[in-house]
PDB file of C-alpha atoms in Angstrom:
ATOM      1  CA  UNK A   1    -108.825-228.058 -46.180  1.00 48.00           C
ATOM      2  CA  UNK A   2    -105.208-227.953 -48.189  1.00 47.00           C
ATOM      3  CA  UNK A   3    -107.314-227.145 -50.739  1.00 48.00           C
ATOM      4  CA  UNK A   4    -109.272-224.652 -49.640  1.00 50.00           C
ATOM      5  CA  UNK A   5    -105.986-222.891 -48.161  1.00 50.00           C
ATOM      6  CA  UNK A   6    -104.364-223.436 -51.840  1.00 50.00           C
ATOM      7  CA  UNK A   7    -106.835-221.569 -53.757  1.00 50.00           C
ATOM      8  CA  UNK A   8    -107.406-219.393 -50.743  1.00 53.00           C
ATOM      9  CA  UNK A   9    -103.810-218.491 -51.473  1.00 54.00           C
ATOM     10  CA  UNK A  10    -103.751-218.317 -55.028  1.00 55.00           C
ATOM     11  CA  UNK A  11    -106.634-215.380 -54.765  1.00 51.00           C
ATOM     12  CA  UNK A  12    -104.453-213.731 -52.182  1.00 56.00           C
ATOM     13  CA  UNK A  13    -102.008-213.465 -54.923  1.00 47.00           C
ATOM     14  CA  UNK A  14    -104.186-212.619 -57.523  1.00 50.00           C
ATOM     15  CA  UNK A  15    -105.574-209.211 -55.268  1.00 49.00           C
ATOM     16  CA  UNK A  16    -101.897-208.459 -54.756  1.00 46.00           C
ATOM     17  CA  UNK A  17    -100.782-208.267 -58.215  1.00 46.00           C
ATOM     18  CA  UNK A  18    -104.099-206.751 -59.148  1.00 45.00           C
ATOM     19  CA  UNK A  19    -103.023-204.239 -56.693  1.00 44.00           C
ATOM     20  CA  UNK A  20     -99.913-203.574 -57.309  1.00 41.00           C
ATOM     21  CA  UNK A  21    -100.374-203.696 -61.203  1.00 41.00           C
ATOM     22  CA  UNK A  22    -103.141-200.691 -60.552  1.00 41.00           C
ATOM     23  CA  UNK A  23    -100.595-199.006 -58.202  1.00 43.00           C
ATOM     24  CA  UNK A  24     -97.893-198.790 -61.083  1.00 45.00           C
ATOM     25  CA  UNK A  25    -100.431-197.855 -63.252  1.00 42.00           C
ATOM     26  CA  UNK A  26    -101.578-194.822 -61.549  1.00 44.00           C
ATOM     27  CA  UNK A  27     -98.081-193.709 -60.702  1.00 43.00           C
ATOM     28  CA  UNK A  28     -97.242-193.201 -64.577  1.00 41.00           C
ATOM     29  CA  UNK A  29    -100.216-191.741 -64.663  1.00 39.00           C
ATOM     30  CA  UNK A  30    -100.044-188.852 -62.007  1.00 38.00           C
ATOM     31  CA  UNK A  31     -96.469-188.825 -62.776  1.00 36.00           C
ATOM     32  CA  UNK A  32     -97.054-187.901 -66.610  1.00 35.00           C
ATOM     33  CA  UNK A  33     -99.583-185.180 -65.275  1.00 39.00           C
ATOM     34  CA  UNK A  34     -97.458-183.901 -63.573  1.00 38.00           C
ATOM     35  CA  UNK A  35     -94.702-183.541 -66.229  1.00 39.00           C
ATOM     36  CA  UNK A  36     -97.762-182.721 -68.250  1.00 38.00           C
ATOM     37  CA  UNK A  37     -98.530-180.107 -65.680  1.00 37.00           C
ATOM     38  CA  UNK A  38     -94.763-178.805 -65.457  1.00 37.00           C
ATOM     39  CA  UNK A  39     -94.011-178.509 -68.981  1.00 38.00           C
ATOM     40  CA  UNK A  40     -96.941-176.984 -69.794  1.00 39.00           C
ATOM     41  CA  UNK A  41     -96.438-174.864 -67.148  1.00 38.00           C
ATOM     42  CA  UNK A  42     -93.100-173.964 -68.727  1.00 38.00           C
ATOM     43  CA  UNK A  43     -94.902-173.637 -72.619  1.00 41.00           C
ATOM     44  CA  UNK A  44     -97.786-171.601 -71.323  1.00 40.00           C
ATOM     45  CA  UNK A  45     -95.458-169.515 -69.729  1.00 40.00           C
ATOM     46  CA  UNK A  46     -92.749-168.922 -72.550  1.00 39.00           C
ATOM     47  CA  UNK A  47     -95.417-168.929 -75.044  1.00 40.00           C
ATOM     48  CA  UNK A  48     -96.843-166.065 -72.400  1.00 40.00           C
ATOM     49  CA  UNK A  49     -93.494-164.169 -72.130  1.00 39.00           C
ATOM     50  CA  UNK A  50     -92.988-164.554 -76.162  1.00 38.00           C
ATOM     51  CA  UNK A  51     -96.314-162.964 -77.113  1.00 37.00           C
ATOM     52  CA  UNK A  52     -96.314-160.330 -74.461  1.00 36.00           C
ATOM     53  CA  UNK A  53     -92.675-159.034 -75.352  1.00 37.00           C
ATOM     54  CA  UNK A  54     -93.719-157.272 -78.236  1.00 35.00           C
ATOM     55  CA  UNK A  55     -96.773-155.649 -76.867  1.00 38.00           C
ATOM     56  CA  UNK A  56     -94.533-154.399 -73.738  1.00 37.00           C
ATOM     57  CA  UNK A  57     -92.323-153.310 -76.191  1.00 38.00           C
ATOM     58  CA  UNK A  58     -94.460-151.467 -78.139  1.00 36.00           C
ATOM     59  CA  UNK A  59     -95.978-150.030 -75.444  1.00 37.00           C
ATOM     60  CA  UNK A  60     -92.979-148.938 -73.892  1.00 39.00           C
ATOM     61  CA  UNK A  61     -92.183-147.477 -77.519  1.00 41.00           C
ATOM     62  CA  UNK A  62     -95.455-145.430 -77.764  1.00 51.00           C
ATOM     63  CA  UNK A  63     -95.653-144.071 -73.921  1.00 62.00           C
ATOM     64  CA  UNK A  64     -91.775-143.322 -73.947  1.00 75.00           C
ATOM     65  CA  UNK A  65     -91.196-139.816 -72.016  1.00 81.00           C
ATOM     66  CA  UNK A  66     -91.053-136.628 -73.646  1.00 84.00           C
ATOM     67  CA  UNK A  67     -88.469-133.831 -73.053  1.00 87.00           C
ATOM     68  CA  UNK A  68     -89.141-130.916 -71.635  1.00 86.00           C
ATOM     69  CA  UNK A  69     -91.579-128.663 -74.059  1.00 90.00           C
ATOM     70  CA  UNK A  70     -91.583-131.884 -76.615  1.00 95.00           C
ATOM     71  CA  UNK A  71     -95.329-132.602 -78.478  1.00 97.00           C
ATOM     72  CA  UNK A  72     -96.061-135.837 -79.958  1.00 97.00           C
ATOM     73  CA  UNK A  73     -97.684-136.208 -83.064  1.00 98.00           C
ATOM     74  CA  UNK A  74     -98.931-139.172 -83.845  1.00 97.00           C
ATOM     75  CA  UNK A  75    -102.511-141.706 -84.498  1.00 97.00           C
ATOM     76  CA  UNK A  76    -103.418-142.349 -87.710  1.00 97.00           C
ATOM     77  CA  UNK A  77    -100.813-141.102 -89.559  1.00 98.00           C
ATOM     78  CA  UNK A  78     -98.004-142.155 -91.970  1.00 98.00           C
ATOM     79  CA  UNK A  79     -95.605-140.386 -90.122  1.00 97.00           C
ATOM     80  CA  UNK A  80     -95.469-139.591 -86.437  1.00 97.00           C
ATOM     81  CA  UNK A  81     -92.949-137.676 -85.176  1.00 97.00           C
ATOM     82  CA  UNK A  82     -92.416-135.375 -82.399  1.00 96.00           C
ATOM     83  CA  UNK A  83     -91.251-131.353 -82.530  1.00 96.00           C
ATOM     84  CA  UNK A  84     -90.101-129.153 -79.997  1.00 96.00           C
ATOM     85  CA  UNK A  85     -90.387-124.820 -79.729  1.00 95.00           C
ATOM     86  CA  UNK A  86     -86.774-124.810 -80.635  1.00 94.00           C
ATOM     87  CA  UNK A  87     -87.903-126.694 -84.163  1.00 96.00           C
ATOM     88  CA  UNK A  88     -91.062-124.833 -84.765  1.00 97.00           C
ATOM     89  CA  UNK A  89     -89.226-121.200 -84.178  1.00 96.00           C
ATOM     90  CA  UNK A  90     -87.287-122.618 -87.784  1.00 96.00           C
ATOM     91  CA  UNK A  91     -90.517-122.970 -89.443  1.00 97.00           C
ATOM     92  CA  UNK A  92     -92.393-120.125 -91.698  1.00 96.00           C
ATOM     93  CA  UNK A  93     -93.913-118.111 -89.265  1.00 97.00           C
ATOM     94  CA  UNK A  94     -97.764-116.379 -88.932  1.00 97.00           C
ATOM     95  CA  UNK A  95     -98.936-113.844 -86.491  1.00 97.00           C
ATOM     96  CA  UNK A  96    -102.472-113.455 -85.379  1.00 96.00           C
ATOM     97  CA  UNK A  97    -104.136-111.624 -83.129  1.00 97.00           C
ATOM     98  CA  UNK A  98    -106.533-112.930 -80.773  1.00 97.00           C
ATOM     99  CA  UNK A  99    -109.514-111.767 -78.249  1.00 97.00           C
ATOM    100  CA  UNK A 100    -111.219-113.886 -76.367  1.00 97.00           C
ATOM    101  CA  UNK A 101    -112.479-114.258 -72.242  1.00 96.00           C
ATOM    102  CA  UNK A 102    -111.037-116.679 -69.772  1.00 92.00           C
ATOM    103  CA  UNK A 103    -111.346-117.084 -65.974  1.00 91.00           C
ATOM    104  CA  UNK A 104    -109.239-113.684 -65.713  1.00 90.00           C
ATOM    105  CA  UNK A 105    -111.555-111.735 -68.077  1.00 94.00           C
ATOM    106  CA  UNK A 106    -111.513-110.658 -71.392  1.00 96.00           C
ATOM    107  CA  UNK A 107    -107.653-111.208 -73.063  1.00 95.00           C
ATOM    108  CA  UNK A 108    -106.489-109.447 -76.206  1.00 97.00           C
ATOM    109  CA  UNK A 109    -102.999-110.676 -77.263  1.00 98.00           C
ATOM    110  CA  UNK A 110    -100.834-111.132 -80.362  1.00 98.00           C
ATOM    111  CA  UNK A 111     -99.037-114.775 -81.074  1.00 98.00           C
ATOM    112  CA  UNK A 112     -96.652-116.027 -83.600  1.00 98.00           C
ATOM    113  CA  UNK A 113     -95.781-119.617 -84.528  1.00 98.00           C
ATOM    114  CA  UNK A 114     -96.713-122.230 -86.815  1.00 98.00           C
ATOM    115  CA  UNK A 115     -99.923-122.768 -88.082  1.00 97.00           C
ATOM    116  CA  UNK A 116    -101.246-126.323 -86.780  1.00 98.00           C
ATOM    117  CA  UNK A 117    -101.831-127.234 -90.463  1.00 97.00           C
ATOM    118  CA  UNK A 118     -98.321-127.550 -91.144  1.00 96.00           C
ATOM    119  CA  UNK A 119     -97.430-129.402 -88.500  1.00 97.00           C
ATOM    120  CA  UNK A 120     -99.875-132.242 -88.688  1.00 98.00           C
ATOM    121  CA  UNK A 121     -99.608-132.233 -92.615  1.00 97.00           C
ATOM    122  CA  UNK A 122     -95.734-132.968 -92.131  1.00 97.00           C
ATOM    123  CA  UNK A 123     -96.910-136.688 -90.338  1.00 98.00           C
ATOM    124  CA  UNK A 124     -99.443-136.969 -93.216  1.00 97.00           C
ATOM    125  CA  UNK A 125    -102.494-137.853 -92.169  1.00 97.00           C
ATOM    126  CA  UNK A 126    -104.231-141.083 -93.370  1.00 96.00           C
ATOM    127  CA  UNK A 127    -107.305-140.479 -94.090  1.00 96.00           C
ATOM    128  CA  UNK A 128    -109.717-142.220 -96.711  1.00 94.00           C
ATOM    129  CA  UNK A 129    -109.407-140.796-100.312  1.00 93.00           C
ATOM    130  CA  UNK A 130    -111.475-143.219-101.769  1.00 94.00           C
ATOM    131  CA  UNK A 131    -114.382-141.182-100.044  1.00 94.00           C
ATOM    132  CA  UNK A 132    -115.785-138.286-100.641  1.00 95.00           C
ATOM    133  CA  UNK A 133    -113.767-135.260 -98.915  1.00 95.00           C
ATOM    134  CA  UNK A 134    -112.288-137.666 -96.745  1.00 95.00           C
ATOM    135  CA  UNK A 135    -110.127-135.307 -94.795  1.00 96.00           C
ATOM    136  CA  UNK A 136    -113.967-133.814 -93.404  1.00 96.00           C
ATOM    137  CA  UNK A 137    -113.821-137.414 -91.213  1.00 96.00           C
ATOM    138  CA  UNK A 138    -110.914-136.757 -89.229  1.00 97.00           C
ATOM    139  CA  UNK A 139    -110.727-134.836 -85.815  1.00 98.00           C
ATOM    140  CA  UNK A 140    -107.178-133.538 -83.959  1.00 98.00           C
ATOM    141  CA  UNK A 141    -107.194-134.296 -80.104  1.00 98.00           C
ATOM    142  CA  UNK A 142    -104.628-131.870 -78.333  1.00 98.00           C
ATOM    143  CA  UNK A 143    -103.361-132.548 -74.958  1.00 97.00           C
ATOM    144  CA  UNK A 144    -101.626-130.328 -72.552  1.00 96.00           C
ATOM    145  CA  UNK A 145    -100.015-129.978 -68.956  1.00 92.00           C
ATOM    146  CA  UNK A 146    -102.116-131.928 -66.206  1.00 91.00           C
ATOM    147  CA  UNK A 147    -103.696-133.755 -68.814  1.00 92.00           C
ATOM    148  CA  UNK A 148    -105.721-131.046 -70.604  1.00 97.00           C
ATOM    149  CA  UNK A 149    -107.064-132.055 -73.507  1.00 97.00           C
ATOM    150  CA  UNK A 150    -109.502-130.186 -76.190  1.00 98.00           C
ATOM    151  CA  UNK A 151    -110.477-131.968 -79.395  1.00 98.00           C
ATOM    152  CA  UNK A 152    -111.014-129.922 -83.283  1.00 98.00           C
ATOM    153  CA  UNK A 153    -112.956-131.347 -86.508  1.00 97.00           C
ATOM    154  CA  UNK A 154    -109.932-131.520 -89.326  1.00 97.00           C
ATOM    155  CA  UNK A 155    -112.121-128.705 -91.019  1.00 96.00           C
ATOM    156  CA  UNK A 156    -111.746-126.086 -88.417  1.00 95.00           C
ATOM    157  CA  UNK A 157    -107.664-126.300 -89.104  1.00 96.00           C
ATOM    158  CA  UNK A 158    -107.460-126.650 -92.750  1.00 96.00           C
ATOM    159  CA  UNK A 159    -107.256-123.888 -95.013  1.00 93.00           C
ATOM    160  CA  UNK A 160    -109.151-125.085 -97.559  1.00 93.00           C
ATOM    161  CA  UNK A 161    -111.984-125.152 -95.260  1.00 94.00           C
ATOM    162  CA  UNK A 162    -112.055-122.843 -92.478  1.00 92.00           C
ATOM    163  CA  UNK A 163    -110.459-119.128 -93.100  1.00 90.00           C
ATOM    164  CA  UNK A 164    -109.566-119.245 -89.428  1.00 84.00           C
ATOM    165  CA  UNK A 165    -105.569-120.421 -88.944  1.00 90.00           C
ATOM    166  CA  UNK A 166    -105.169-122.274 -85.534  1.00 97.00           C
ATOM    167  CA  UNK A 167    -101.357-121.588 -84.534  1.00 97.00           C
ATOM    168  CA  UNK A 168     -98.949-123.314 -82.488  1.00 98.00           C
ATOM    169  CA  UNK A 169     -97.401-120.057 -80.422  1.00 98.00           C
ATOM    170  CA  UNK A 170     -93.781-119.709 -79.883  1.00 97.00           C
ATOM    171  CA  UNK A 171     -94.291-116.580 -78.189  1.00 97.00           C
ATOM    172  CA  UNK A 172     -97.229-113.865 -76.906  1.00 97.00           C
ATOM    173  CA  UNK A 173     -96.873-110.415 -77.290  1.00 98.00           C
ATOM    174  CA  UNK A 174     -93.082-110.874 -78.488  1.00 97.00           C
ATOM    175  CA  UNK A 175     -92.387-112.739 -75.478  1.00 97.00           C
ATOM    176  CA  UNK A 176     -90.594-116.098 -76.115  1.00 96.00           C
ATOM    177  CA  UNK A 177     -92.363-119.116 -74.459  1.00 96.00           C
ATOM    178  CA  UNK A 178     -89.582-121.296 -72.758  1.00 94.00           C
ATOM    179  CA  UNK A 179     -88.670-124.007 -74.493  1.00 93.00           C
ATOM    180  CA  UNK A 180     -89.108-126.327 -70.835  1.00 93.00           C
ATOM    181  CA  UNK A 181     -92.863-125.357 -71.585  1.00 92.00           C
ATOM    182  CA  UNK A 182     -93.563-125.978 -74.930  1.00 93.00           C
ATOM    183  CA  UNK A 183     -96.103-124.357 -77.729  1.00 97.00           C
ATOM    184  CA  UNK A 184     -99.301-123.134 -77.007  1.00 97.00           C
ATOM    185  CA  UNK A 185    -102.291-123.420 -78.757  1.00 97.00           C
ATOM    186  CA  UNK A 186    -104.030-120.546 -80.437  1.00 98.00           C
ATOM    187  CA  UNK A 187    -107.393-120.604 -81.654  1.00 97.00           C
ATOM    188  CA  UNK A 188    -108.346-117.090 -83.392  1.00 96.00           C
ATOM    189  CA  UNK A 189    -112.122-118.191 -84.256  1.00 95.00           C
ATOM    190  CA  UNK A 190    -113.293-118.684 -80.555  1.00 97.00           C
ATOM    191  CA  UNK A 191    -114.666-116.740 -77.910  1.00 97.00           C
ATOM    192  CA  UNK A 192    -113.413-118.158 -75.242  1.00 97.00           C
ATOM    193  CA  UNK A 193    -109.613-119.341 -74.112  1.00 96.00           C
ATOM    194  CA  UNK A 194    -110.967-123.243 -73.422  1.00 96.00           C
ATOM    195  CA  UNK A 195    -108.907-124.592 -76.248  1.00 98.00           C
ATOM    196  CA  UNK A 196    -106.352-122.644 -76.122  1.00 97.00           C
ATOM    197  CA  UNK A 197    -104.125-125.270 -74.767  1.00 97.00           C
ATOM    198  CA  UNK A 198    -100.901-124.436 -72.886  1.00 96.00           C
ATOM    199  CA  UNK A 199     -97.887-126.562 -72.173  1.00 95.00           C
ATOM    200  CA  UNK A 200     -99.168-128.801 -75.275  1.00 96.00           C
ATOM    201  CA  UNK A 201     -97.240-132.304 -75.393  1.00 96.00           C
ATOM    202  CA  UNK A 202     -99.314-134.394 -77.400  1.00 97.00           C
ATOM    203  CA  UNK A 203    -101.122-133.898 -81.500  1.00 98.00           C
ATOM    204  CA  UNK A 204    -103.548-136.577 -82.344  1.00 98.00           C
ATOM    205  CA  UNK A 205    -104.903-137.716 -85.318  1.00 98.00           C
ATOM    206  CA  UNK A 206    -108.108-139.559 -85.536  1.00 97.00           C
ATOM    207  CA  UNK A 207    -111.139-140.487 -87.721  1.00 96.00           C
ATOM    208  CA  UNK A 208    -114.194-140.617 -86.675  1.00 95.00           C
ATOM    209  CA  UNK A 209    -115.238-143.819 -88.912  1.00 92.00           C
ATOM    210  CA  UNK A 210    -114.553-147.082 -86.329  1.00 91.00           C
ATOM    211  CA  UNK A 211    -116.955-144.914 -83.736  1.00 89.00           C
ATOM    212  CA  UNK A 212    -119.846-144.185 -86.077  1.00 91.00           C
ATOM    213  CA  UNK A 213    -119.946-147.664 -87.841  1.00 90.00           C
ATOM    214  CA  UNK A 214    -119.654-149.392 -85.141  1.00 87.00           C
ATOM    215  CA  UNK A 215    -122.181-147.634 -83.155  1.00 68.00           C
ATOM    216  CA  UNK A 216    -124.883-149.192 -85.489  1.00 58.00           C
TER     217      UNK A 216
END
């Protein structure tokens, strides 16, 4: 029976250091997981706020506000800038004189200001010399107030393609734009006033290569 009770005991012992030994064990472990947890916690989130910095940055940079009658040039270009009607009434001057319809009817008016040309050549355009009339890829999207927005093949504005010049007005019929508004568009060649746009803020430059080869 003393026996018995002896080795009875000495299991006792053996489940309670077994125990305890596993106990300790699992406390480092969910203890280091935790830490684990934590400081990755911390690196995931550092590493987050270090990588996402720039890109806030940058988009803060490219979505900054404009002043009143401002236009952004900018997209694929060496150069963006922005100009303002006070700036463009510096520049060499063209007059044209336009007819075309518009919700109000027929319109006949005559504008002066800068031809579009000009302006966008001034950010210089990157477009592709190693092909073939390169220039014949690109495309100009124009925005305007409440987010108007009409879009012209490079062609249509350059000179050494189209005969038509595409103007951005300082004034209409002698009558100076205000400079809170900004240029408007003029577009002799068409028939109707839907690209004309008014209140313009925004010139973009874009080729049309990244949409066609990657719609194959």
């Amino acid at each position: 029976m003393t026996c018995g009770r002896q080795n009875q005991r000495r299991a006792d012992l053996a489940l309670a250091a077994a125990a305890l030994l596993l106990a300790g064990c699992g406390q480092s472990a969910e203890t280091k997981g935790a830490d684990g947890a934590k400081g990755g916690a911390k690196g995931g989130a550092a590493a987050g706020a270090s990588a996402s910095a720039p890109s806030s940055a940058s988009a803060k940079a490219s979505v900054a506000p404009l002043g009143p009658g401002e236009v952004r040039v900018g997209g694929e270009v060496a150069k963006p800038y922005s100009v303002t009607l006070a700036d463009l009434r510096k520049l060499p001057q063209a007059s044209v004189e336009v007819k075309f319809t518009s919700a109000k009817g027929e319109q006949r008016h005559t504008y002066q200001g800068v031809p579009l040309h000009d302006v966008l050549k001034t950010a210089e355009p990157r477009f592709d010399a190693a092909k073939k009339n390169g220039q014949l890829r690109g495309f100009v999207s124009a925005t305007g107030g409440g987010d108007y927005r009409a879009v012209f093949a490079w062609a249509e504005i350059d000179p050494g393609f189209a005969k038509s010049q595409v103007l951005l007005a300082v004034s209409e019929d002698g009558v100076a734009f205000d400079d809170a508004a900004g240029p408007r568009l003029v577009v002799p060649q068409d028939t109707k006033g839907g690209r004309y746009v008014s209140e313009l803020n925004q010139l973009w430059v874009g080729v049309v290569d990244p949409v066609v080869d990657g719609a194959k």
